[in-house]
XYZ file of C-alpha atoms in Angstrom:
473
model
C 0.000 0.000 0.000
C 2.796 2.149 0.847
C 4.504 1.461 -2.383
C 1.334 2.051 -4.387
C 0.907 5.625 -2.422
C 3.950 6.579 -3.101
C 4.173 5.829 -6.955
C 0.859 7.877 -7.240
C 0.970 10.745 -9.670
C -0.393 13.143 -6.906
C 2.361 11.970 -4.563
C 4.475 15.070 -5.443
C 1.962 17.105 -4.359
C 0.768 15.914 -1.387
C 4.420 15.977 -0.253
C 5.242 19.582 -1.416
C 2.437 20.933 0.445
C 2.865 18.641 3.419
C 6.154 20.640 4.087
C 4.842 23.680 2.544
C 2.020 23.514 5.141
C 4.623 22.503 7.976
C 7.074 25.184 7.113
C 4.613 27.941 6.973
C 3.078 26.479 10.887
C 6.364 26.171 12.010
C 7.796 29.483 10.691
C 4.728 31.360 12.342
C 5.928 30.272 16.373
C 6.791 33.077 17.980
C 5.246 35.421 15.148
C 4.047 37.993 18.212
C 7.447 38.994 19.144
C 8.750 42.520 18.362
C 9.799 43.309 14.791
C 13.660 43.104 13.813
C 15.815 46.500 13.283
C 14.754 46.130 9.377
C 11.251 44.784 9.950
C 10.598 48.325 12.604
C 11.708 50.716 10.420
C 9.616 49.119 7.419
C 6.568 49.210 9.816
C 6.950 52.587 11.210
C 8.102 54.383 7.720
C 5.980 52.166 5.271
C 3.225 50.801 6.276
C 1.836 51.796 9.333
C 0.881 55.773 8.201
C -2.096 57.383 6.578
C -1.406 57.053 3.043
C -1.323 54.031 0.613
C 1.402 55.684 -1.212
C 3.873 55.862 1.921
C 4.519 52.283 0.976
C 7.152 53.565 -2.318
C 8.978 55.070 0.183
C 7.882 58.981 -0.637
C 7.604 60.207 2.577
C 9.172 59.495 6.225
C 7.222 59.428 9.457
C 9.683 60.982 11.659
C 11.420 64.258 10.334
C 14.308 64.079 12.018
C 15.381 60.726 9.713
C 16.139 61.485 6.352
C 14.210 59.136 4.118
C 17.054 58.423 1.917
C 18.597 56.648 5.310
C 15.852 54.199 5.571
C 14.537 53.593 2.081
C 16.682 50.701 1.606
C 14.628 48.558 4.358
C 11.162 49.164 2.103
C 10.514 45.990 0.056
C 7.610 47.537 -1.426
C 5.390 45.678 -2.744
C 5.521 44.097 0.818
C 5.099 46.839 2.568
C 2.437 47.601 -0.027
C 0.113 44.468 0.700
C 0.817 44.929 4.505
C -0.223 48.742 4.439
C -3.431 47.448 2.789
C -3.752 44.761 5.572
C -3.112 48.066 8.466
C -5.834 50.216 6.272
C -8.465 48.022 6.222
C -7.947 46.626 9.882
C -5.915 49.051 12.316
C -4.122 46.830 13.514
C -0.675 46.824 14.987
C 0.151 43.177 15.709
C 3.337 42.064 14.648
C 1.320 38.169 13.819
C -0.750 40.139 10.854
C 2.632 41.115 9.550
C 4.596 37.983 9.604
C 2.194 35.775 7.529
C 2.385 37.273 4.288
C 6.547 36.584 3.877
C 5.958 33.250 5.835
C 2.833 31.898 3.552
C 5.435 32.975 0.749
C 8.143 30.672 2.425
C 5.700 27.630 2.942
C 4.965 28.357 -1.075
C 8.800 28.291 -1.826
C 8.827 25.168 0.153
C 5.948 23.184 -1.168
C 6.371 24.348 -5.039
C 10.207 23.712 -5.118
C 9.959 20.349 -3.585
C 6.507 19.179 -5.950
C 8.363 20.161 -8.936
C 12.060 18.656 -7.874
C 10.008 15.391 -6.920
C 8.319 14.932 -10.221
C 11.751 15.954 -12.084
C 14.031 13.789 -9.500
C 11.475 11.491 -7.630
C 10.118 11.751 -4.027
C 13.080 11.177 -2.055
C 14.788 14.141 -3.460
C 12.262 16.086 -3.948
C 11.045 16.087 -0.685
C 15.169 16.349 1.047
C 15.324 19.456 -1.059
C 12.288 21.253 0.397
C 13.639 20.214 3.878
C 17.378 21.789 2.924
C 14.739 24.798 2.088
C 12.959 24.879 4.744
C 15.552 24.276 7.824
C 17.931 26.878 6.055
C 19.060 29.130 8.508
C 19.589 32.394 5.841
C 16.139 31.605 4.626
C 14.338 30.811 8.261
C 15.621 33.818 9.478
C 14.739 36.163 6.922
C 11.044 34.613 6.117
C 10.469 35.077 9.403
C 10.291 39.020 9.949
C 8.215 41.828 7.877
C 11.024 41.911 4.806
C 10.320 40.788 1.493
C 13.029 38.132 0.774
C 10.486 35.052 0.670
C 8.198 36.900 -1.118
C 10.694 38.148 -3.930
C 11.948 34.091 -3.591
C 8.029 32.732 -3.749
C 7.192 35.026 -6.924
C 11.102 34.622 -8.727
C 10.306 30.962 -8.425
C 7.123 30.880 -9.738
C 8.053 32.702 -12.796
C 10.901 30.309 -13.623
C 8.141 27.411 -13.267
C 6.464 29.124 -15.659
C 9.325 29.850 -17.875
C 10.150 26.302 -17.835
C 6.828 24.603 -18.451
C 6.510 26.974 -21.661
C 9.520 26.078 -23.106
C 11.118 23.207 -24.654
C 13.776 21.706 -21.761
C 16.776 21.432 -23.661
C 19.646 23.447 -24.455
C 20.179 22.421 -27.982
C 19.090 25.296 -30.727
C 15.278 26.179 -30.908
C 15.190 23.905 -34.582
C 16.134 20.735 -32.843
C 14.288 21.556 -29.913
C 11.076 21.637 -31.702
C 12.193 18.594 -33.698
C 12.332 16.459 -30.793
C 9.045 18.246 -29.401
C 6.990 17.330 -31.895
C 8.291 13.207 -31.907
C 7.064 13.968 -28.725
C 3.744 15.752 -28.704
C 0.462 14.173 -30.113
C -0.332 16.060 -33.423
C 3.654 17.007 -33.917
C 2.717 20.526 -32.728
C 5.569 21.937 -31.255
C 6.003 22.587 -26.811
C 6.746 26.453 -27.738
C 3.628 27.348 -29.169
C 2.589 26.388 -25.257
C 2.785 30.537 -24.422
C -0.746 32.008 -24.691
C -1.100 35.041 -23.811
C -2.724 34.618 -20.527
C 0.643 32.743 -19.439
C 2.817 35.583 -20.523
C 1.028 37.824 -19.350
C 1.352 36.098 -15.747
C 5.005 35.329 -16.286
C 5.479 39.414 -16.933
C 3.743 39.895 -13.300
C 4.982 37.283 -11.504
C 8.373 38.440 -12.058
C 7.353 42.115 -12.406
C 6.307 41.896 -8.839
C 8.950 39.727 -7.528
C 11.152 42.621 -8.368
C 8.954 44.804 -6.717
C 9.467 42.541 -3.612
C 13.428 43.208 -3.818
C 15.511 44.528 -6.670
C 18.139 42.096 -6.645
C 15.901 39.038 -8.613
C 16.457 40.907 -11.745
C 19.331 38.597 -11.612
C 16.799 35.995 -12.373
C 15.225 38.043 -15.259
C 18.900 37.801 -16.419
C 18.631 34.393 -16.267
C 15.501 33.836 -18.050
C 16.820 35.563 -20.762
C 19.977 33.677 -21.140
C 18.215 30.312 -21.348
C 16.006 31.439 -23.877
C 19.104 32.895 -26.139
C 20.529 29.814 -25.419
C 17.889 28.206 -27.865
C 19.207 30.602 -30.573
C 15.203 31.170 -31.832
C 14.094 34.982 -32.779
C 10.633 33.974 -32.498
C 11.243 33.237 -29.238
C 13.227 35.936 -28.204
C 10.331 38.563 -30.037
C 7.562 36.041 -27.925
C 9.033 36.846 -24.743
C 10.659 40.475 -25.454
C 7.375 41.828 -23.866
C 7.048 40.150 -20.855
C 10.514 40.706 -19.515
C 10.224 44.520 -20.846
C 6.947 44.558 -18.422
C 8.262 42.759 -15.622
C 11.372 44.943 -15.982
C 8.460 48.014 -16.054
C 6.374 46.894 -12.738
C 10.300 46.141 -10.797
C 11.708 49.789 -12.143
C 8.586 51.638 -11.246
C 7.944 50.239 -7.455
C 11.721 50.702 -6.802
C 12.612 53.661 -8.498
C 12.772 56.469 -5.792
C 14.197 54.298 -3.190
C 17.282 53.736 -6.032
C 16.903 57.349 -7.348
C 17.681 58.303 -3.350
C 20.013 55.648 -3.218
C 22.121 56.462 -6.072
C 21.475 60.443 -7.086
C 21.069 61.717 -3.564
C 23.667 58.976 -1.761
C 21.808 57.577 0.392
C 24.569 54.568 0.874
C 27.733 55.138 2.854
C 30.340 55.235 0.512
C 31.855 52.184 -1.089
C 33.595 49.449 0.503
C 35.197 46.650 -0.791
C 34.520 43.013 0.739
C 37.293 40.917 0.087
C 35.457 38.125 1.290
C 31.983 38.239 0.136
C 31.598 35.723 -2.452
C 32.891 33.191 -0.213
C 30.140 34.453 2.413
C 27.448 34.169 -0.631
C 28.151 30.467 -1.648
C 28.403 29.107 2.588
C 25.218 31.087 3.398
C 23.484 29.825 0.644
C 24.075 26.018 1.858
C 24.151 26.430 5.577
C 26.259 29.037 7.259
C 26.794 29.553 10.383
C 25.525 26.465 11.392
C 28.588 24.772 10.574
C 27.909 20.930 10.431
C 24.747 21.385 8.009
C 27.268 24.026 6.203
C 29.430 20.962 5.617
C 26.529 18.285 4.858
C 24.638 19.989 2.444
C 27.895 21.674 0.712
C 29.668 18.615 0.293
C 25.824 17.116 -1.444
C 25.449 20.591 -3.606
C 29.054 19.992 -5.090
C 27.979 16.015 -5.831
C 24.811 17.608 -7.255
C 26.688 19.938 -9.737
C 28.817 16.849 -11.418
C 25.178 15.471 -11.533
C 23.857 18.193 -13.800
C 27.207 19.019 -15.597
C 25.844 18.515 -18.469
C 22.706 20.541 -18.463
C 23.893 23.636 -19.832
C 20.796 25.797 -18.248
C 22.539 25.189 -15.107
C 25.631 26.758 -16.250
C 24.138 29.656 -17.891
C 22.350 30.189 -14.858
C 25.990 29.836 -12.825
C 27.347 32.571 -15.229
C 25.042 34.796 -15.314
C 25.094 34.861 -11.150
C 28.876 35.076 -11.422
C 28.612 38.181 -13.765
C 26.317 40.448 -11.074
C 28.405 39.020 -8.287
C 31.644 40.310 -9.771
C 30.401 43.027 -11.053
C 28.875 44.133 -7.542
C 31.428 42.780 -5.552
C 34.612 44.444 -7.666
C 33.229 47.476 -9.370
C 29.537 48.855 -7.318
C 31.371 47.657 -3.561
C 28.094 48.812 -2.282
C 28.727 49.546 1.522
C 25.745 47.444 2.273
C 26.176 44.096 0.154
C 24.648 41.069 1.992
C 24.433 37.139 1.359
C 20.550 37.328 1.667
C 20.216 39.439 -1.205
C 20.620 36.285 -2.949
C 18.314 34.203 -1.236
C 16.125 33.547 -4.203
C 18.745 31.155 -5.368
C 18.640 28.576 -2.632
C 15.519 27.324 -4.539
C 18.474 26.591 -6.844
C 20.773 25.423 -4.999
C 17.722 23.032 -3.551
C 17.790 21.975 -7.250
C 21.314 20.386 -7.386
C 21.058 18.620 -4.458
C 17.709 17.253 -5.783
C 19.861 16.011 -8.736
C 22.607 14.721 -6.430
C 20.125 12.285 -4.183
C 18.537 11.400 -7.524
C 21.843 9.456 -8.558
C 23.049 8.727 -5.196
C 20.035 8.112 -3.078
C 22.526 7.564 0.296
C 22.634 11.233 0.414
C 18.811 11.749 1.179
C 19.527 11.119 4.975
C 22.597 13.059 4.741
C 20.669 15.771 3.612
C 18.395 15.013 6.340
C 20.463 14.976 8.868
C 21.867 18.849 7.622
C 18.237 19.376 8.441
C 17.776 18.328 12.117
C 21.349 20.167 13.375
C 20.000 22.666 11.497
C 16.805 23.071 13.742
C 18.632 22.261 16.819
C 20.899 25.214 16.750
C 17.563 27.537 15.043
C 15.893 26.542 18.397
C 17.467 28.946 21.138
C 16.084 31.677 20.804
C 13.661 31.050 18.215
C 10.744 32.903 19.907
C 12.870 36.026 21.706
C 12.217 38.891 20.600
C 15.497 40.455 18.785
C 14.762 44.070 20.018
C 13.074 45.265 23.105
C 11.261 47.950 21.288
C 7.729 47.040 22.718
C 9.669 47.455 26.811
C 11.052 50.671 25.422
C 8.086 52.090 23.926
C 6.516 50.851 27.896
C 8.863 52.299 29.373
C 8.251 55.620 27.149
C 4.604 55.565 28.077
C 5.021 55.634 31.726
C 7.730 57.988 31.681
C 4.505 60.457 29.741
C 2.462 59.460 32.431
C 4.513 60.270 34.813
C 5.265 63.966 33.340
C 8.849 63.382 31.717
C 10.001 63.554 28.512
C 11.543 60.556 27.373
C 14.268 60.976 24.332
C 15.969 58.691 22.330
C 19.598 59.578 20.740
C 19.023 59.817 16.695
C 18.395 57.290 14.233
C 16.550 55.249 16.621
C 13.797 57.201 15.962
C 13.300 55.217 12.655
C 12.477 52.042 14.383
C 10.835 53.147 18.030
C 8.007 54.483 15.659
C 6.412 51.244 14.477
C 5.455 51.342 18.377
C 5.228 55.090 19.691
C 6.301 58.410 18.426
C 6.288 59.896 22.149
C 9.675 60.814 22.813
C 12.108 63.576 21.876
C 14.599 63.200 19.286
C 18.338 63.668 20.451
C 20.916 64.977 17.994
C 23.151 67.175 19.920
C 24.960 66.815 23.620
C 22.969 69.943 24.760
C 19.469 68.743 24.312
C 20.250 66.143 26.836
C 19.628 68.313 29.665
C 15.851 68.331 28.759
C 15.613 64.906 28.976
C 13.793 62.733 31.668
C 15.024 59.732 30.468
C 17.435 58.332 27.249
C 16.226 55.202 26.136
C 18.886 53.436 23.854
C 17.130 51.020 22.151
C 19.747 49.801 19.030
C 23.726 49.666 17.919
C 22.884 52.378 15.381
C 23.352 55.572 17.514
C 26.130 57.997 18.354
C 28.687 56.186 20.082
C 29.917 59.741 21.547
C 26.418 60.854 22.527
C 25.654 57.274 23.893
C 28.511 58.017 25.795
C 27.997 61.333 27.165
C 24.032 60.001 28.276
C 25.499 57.117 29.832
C 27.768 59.597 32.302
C 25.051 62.629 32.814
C 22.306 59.935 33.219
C 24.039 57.030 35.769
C 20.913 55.076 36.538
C 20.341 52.352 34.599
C 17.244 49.976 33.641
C 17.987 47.156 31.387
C 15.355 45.972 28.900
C 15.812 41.731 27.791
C 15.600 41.475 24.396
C 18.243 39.292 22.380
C 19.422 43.101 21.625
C 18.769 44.768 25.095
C 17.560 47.911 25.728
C 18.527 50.505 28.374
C 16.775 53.131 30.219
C 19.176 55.630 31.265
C 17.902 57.775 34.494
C 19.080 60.330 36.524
């Protein structure tokens, strides 16, 4: 009975959204505690005001923080579904918030490992959506209000789409359709297969993953490699629009947080990180946890000998390499982080697939990546990483009490997504009006930290895995 299950044609399914299902339940524990230092200043900037529009990043709520400082944390068209969710309900709770990019994760999950087990078989289609699932880069940063799951969710259903329109080979398109028709009743050929309902979704699933983060127009760089790969015009003219339009919908959602970006510098200046693409490849298959790190590398670099010789796979490798270098040793963007890329561990999920396929001993290897994986995820799972709902307490009864309760500059931008009722510090001599400095991040003056800490000795601290402090008199 159990083999019978198993071979069943809906078996793929029923296992993709069995971990879909589990990732999204499991993701969502802990979902009430306070927002991340990215996640607060999304909230307070972009999505918790009075207008829709806040959520393109055109305006900022407190103005004493230049927007150009902050615009980088708006994934918009996150912040633009979860401004619709705070306009039509009011509310505040951090749970509302969080289950947007963690349904996207559960989709990642579930749709990666349906389609890996059809194209590799249930073993290794169901390991992959584990490695998914239980990777710490990609648990961590499905977990918060940012838009990396989402942008991941949306890039990968576009490439699903891409894929199931388009002959699979890498040969040239008149081959390609050769072998499609020996292989399709009638003799019509698989590329006729894009109507234009399913470019039309291809343009907007990809439009909008853009939207979600700017960094998958790698994968629109992608796309279009594969199909020049197949050396067809028609194809290339077939497509041209769609990737013009997703190109459109990405450009226009993101284009005053780049203009601010860019024009008015709102990035530090340029630094070079010797190291990064080293960081890119470990986080992508386990970093820092190191013993998954080493489990699932070691499978990823069986699974690339597997699939040597499909030639998407290299493109695909190329065309990564390309932005990489190109960001890493001519942009040097100050800020320049492994999770920008976290749309590709759907690919990397891919490989592995392909290495279990011909070595099936490496399923509970992958497996096992999976449970030290969770074990070291589990401290501190449900903490919250700021103590911005104590501080914005602690500002309330300080109000209450008659003081006025400051906070030193530039933690302003994330204090708001829980109370604007304190007085901005930017200078040593405002101090003096001060009830209370409440230091509630890193990101602050290190000299004017200082100087509160000595004219205000009494101290309260505030648990968080970041604490607070409330410095008195």
């Amino acid at each position: 009975m159990l083999r019978r299950a198993l071979s069943h044609p809906n078996a793929p399914v029923v296992v993709g959204a069995a971990l879909g299902i589990a990732t999204t339940a499991a993701y969502l524990i802990g979902s009430g505690r306070s927002f991340g230092y990215d996640a607060a200043a999304t909230f307070g900037n972009f999505v918790a005001t009075p207008n829709l529009i806040d959520a393109f990043a055109v305006h900022s709520a407190m103005p004493s923080m230049p927007l150009k400082s902050i615009a980088s944390n708006d994934h918009v068209f996150l912040s633009l579904i979860s401004h619709v969710i705070y306009s039509l309900t009011g509310s505040r709770s951090e749970v509302a918030y969080r289950l947007v990019p963690a349904l996207a994760a559960g989709g990642t999950v579930g749709v990666s490992a349906t389609v890996l087990a059809r194209r590799f078989g249930l073993l290794a289609g169901a390991c992959a959506g584990l490695f998914i699932a239980t990777n710490p880069m990609f648990v961590e940063n499905s977990r918060d209000l940012r838009g990396y799951s989402l942008a991941a969710f949306l890039a990968l259903l576009s490439t699903v789409v891409l894929l199931a329109s388009t002959p699979s080979s890498g040969v040239p398109a008149p081959q390609a359709r050769e072998r499609a028709r020996s292989r399709v009743p009638g003799g019509e050929s698989q590329s006729s297969s894009w109507t234009r309902g399913r470019l039309v979704a291809y343009a907007l699933l990809l439009g909008l993953a853009i939207a979600s983060h700017v960094f998958v127009i790698v994968v629109l760089g992608v796309h279009v490699a594969w199909i020049a790969m197949r050396r067809s015009r028609a194809d290339m003219n077939r497509l041209a629009p769609a990737w013009i339009a997703a190109l459109a919908i990405g450009a226009a959602a993101n284009a005053n947080i780049e203009f601010m970006e860019f024009v008015q510098h709102g990035f530090p200046a340029s630094m070079f990180n010797p190291a990064f693409p080293l960081y890119l490849v470990l986080f992508l298959v386990g970093a820092p946890v190191l013993l998954p790190l080493g489990l699932w590398l070691s499978t990823a670099g069986l699974g690339l000998w597997a699939v040597r010789r499909e030639p998407r796979v290299w493109a695909a490798v190329a065309v990564v390499a390309v932005v990489v270098a190109i960001l890493w040793l001519v942009l040097q963007p100050a800020y320049l982080y492994p999770r920008f890329f976290i749309f590709l561990i759907p690919g990397v999920a891919y490989v592995i697939a392909a290495a279990i396929k011909r070595w099936w001993v490496l399923g509970p290897v992958v497996v096992a990546g999976a449970i030290f994986a969770i074990a070291a995820q589990v401290p501190g799972y449900t903490e919250d990483p700021l103590a911005l709902p104590q501080a914005a307490n602690a500002v309330a009864l300080s109000r209450a009490g008659g003081g006025n309760p400051c906070v030193i500059h530039s933690d302003e931008s994330i204090l708001d997504a829980y109370t604007t009722a304190f007085t901005v510090v930017t200078t040593a001599d405002q101090l003096s009006a001060c009830s209370e400095v409440i230091i509630v991040s890193w990101n602050v003056d290190p000299t004017l930290r200082d100087l509160a800490a000595q004219e205000f000795p009494r101290r309260t601290l505030l648990p968080a895995y970041y604490h607070a402090v409330v410095l008195g008199r």
